[in-house]
Amino acid sequence: MRPQERTMRVKLRSVVQQVCLGCAALTVCVLVLQNLAQGLRDSGRGGDTASTTYPVAHGWPERAPRSLNRDYMPAGGENTLEEVVEEPGRVKEEEEEEERRRGLLNTLVATATAKPATTLDDIFISIKTTKAFHKTRLDLVLKTWFSLAREQTWFFTDTDDAEYQHKTGGHLVNTNCSASHNRRALCCKMASEFDAFLQSNKRWWCHFDDDNYVNVPQLVTTLADYDPQQDWYLGKPSIRAPLEIINRDNVSQRISFWFATGGAGFCISRSLAFKMMPIAGGGKFISVGEKIRLPDDVTLGYIIEHLLRKKLTVVEEFHSHLEPMRFVNTDTLARQVSFSYSQYGSEMNVLPVDGLDTRLDPTRLLSVHCLLFPNFSYCAT
């Protein structure tokens, strides 16, 4: 072989070797970059999964299920996350780790947002009355359900009355409001009830009229389903459609809103009451009633539904004298919160329950009380 040919072959072999080494190095670099990119994708995917697949530990809803609307639909509609296919072993490990994180997260969130337990001592119960009804109505209340909530119930009237101050254990409040049944007098008493609740540091304010029977244990049970740290307006309307009135700020407009009738009773959480304070506190409730020229329970609905944009949550277990009592299912008395009665001429609108003689119990509320709490002494007669 000629020296020139040998030299050429050596050079060619050297070039081939360098090319092979270069290709090998390039292959290694590509593999490293691919692994790095895959790792980054996995990390990003893991972060997305953690942020989107952890179940949300919901607090108590802003509104009852009856009042839920499309505001509660998730943005973008249904969840459309794509499935990610990974190695079985790796998937199992990630699922176990995610399950552990999920449990820890739910525990922390549940602890931080736990709904406080409601007891009778958390409730401020106010009863609106007037001197003319002390004898005819308060005696019935004092003889029945008042004894189950003696410390929590206060009577708001329009005069001093030593006899009933004693009978109520000092829980008779003279509001110095008019004894008439006009709009201003009603709003005056409601304003006193509201301000008294704010000073009580209680979690719930429940208003009833002096012709209501209150099933105290069921009232507590009902309120236990709601969080007083959220905005709740609980009650029952007496009309079939929202009330529509002229907007006093712009008489060319009309506004509409629901209100809970005071004759059935209603309850307001402390959270909502605090939001009402700038509008209704310190006696300003009366001015709002005068502005819209409507009674106390309607004024309350106007403040809450129209001004504060908080919705009434309907609780069907509240009952007023404006509804026919004969239609109340007497088999479910223990699950009802309030009852009432009324008389139209010679016809009595009362619950159709057996019990005491109608001459002794024309309103049937004594008999209702005996059905619910038969251990009272007069129930044996």
Coordinates of C-alpha atoms in Angstrom, one line a residue, residues 29-288:
C29 CA -28.1 15.9 24.8
V30 CA -31.4 15.3 23.1
L31 CA -32.3 12.5 25.7
V32 CA -31.4 14.8 28.6
L33 CA -33.5 17.6 27.2
Q34 CA -36.5 15.3 26.6
N35 CA -36.3 14.0 30.2
L36 CA -36.1 17.6 31.5
A37 CA -39.1 18.7 29.4
Q38 CA -41.1 15.7 30.5
G39 CA -40.3 16.5 34.2
L40 CA -41.4 20.0 33.7
R41 CA -44.7 18.9 32.1
D42 CA -45.3 16.4 34.9
S43 CA -44.7 19.1 37.5
G44 CA -47.0 21.5 35.8
R45 CA -49.7 18.8 35.4
G46 CA -49.3 17.9 39.1
G47 CA -49.8 21.5 40.1
D48 CA -52.9 21.8 38.0
T49 CA -54.4 18.7 39.4
A50 CA -53.8 19.8 42.9
S51 CA -55.5 23.1 42.2
T52 CA -58.5 21.7 40.3
T53 CA -59.3 18.3 41.7
Y54 CA -59.2 19.0 45.4
P55 CA -62.9 19.0 46.5
V56 CA -63.9 22.3 47.8
A57 CA -64.9 22.1 51.5
H58 CA -68.0 24.3 51.3
G59 CA -69.2 26.5 54.2
W60 CA -72.9 27.0 54.8
P61 CA -74.5 28.5 51.7
E62 CA -75.5 32.1 51.4
R63 CA -79.0 31.1 50.7
A64 CA -81.2 28.1 51.5
P65 CA -81.6 25.5 48.8
R66 CA -85.0 27.0 47.9
S67 CA -83.3 30.2 47.0
L68 CA -80.3 28.9 45.1
N69 CA -79.9 30.4 41.6
R70 CA -77.4 30.3 38.7
D71 CA -74.9 32.3 40.7
Y72 CA -73.9 28.9 42.1
M73 CA -73.1 27.4 38.6
P74 CA -69.3 27.0 38.1
A75 CA -67.8 29.4 35.6
G76 CA -67.6 27.7 32.2
G77 CA -70.2 25.1 33.0
E78 CA -69.2 21.5 33.8
N79 CA -65.7 20.4 34.6
T80 CA -63.9 19.5 31.3
L81 CA -60.5 18.5 32.6
E82 CA -58.9 15.9 30.4
E83 CA -57.6 12.6 31.8
V84 CA -53.9 12.1 31.9
V85 CA -52.5 8.7 31.2
E86 CA -49.4 7.8 33.2
E87 CA -47.6 4.7 34.4
P88 CA -49.8 2.6 36.7
G89 CA -47.2 2.5 39.5
R90 CA -46.6 6.2 39.4
V91 CA -50.3 7.0 39.2
K92 CA -51.0 4.9 42.4
E93 CA -48.2 6.7 44.3
E94 CA -49.5 10.1 43.2
E95 CA -53.1 9.2 44.1
E96 CA -52.1 8.1 47.6
E97 CA -50.1 11.4 48.1
E98 CA -53.0 13.4 46.8
E99 CA -55.5 11.6 49.0
R100 CA -53.3 12.4 52.0
R101 CA -53.1 16.1 51.0
R102 CA -56.9 16.2 50.4
G103 CA -57.7 14.8 53.8
L104 CA -55.4 17.3 55.5
L105 CA -56.8 20.2 53.4
N106 CA -60.4 19.3 54.2
T107 CA -59.6 19.0 57.9
L108 CA -58.0 22.4 58.0
V109 CA -60.8 24.1 56.0
A110 CA -63.5 22.4 58.0
T111 CA -61.9 23.5 61.3
A112 CA -61.5 27.0 60.1
T113 CA -65.0 27.4 58.7
A114 CA -67.0 25.2 61.2
K115 CA -70.6 26.4 61.7
P116 CA -71.0 27.3 65.4
A117 CA -73.5 25.1 67.3
T118 CA -76.8 26.9 68.1
T119 CA -78.4 26.7 71.5
L120 CA -81.4 28.4 73.0
D121 CA -79.1 30.8 74.7
D122 CA -78.0 32.1 71.3
I123 CA -81.5 33.4 70.5
F124 CA -83.1 36.7 71.4
I125 CA -86.8 36.4 71.1
S126 CA -88.9 39.5 71.0
I127 CA -92.7 39.7 71.3
K128 CA -94.6 42.8 70.1
T129 CA -97.7 43.6 72.2
T130 CA -99.8 46.4 73.5
K131 CA -101.5 47.1 76.8
A132 CA -104.9 46.2 75.5
F133 CA -103.7 42.6 74.9
H134 CA -101.7 42.0 78.1
K135 CA -104.6 40.2 79.7
T136 CA -106.1 38.5 76.7
R137 CA -103.0 37.4 74.9
L138 CA -99.9 37.5 77.2
D139 CA -101.5 35.3 79.8
L140 CA -101.8 32.5 77.1
V141 CA -98.2 33.0 76.1
L142 CA -97.0 33.0 79.7
K143 CA -99.0 29.8 80.5
T144 CA -97.6 27.9 77.5
W145 CA -94.3 28.3 75.6
F146 CA -92.8 31.2 77.5
S147 CA -91.9 28.9 80.3
L148 CA -89.6 27.0 77.9
A149 CA -87.7 30.2 77.0
R150 CA -88.1 32.4 80.0
E151 CA -84.6 34.0 79.9
Q152 CA -84.5 34.4 76.1
T153 CA -88.0 36.1 75.6
W154 CA -88.8 39.8 76.0
F155 CA -92.1 41.6 75.5
F156 CA -92.1 45.0 73.9
T157 CA -95.2 47.1 74.8
D158 CA -96.3 50.7 75.0
T159 CA -96.9 51.3 78.7
D160 CA -95.6 50.3 82.2
D161 CA -97.5 47.4 83.8
A162 CA -96.3 46.3 87.2
E163 CA -98.4 43.1 87.1
Y164 CA -96.9 41.8 83.9
Q165 CA -93.5 43.1 84.7
H166 CA -93.7 40.7 87.6
K167 CA -95.2 37.8 85.6
T168 CA -92.5 38.1 82.9
G169 CA -89.7 38.2 85.4
G170 CA -88.7 41.7 84.5
H171 CA -88.9 41.1 80.7
L172 CA -91.5 43.6 79.9
V173 CA -90.0 46.6 77.9
N174 CA -91.9 49.9 77.7
T175 CA -90.9 51.3 74.3
N176 CA -92.8 54.6 74.9
C177 CA -94.3 54.0 71.4
S178 CA -97.9 54.8 70.6
A179 CA -100.5 52.2 71.6
S180 CA -102.2 52.6 68.2
H181 CA -101.8 50.1 65.3
N182 CA -100.6 52.6 62.7
R183 CA -97.5 52.4 60.7
R184 CA -95.3 54.6 62.8
A185 CA -96.3 52.9 66.1
L186 CA -95.5 49.5 64.6
C187 CA -92.1 50.6 63.3
C188 CA -91.3 52.3 66.6
K189 CA -91.7 49.0 68.4
M190 CA -89.8 47.1 65.8
A191 CA -87.0 49.6 66.1
S192 CA -86.8 49.0 69.8
E193 CA -86.7 45.3 69.3
F194 CA -83.9 45.6 66.8
D195 CA -81.8 47.9 69.0
A196 CA -82.3 45.6 72.0
F197 CA -81.1 42.6 70.0
L198 CA -78.0 44.5 68.9
Q199 CA -77.2 45.2 72.6
S200 CA -77.8 41.5 73.6
N201 CA -74.8 40.0 71.9
K202 CA -77.0 37.1 70.8
R203 CA -76.4 35.3 67.5
W204 CA -80.1 35.3 66.4
W205 CA -83.0 37.7 66.6
C206 CA -86.4 36.1 66.3
H207 CA -89.5 38.3 66.3
F208 CA -93.0 37.0 67.0
D209 CA -96.4 38.6 67.7
D210 CA -98.4 38.2 70.9
D211 CA -100.9 35.8 69.2
N212 CA -98.1 33.4 68.2
Y213 CA -97.4 30.0 69.7
V214 CA -93.7 29.2 69.4
N215 CA -92.5 25.6 69.4
V216 CA -89.2 26.5 71.2
P217 CA -87.3 23.2 70.6
Q218 CA -88.1 23.2 66.9
L219 CA -87.1 26.9 66.6
V220 CA -83.6 25.9 68.0
T221 CA -83.4 22.9 65.7
T222 CA -84.4 25.1 62.7
L223 CA -81.8 27.7 63.4
A224 CA -79.1 25.1 63.9
D225 CA -79.3 24.5 60.1
Y226 CA -78.0 28.0 59.4
D227 CA -74.8 29.8 60.3
P228 CA -75.3 33.1 62.2
Q229 CA -72.0 34.3 60.9
Q230 CA -73.6 34.4 57.4
D231 CA -76.5 36.7 56.3
W232 CA -79.8 35.0 56.9
Y233 CA -83.3 36.4 56.7
L234 CA -85.7 33.5 57.6
G235 CA -89.5 33.6 57.5
K236 CA -92.5 33.2 55.4
P237 CA -94.3 35.7 53.1
S238 CA -98.1 36.1 53.3
I239 CA -98.4 37.1 49.7
R240 CA -98.0 35.1 46.5
A241 CA -95.7 37.5 44.6
P242 CA -93.1 40.1 45.6
L243 CA -94.6 43.3 46.8
E244 CA -94.3 46.1 44.2
I245 CA -94.1 49.8 45.4
I246 CA -93.1 53.2 44.0
N247 CA -89.5 54.0 44.4
R248 CA -89.5 57.1 46.7
D249 CA -86.1 58.1 45.4
N250 CA -87.4 58.1 41.8
V251 CA -91.2 58.1 41.6
S252 CA -91.1 57.1 37.9
Q253 CA -89.7 53.7 38.9
R254 CA -91.2 50.8 40.8
I255 CA -89.4 48.3 42.9
S256 CA -90.3 44.9 44.2
F257 CA -89.2 42.7 47.1
W258 CA -90.3 39.9 49.4
F259 CA -90.9 40.3 53.1
A260 CA -91.5 37.8 55.9
T261 CA -94.9 38.5 57.5
G262 CA -94.5 39.5 61.2
G263 CA -97.6 37.5 62.1
A264 CA -95.7 34.3 61.4
G265 CA -92.5 35.4 63.0
F266 CA -89.0 35.7 61.4
C267 CA -85.4 35.3 62.4
I268 CA -82.3 37.3 61.4
S269 CA -78.7 36.4 61.9
R270 CA -76.3 38.7 63.7
S271 CA -74.2 39.0 60.6
L272 CA -77.1 40.4 58.7
A273 CA -78.2 42.6 61.6
F274 CA -74.7 44.3 61.6
K275 CA -75.2 45.2 58.0
M276 CA -78.6 46.7 58.8
M277 CA -77.2 48.9 61.6
P278 CA -76.2 51.9 59.5
I279 CA -79.7 51.9 57.9
A280 CA -81.9 50.9 60.8
G281 CA -80.0 51.1 64.0
G282 CA -80.5 53.8 66.7
G283 CA -84.1 54.3 65.8
K284 CA -83.5 55.0 62.1
F285 CA -85.8 52.1 61.3
I286 CA -88.7 54.4 61.9
S287 CA -87.5 56.9 59.3
V288 CA -87.2 54.2 56.7

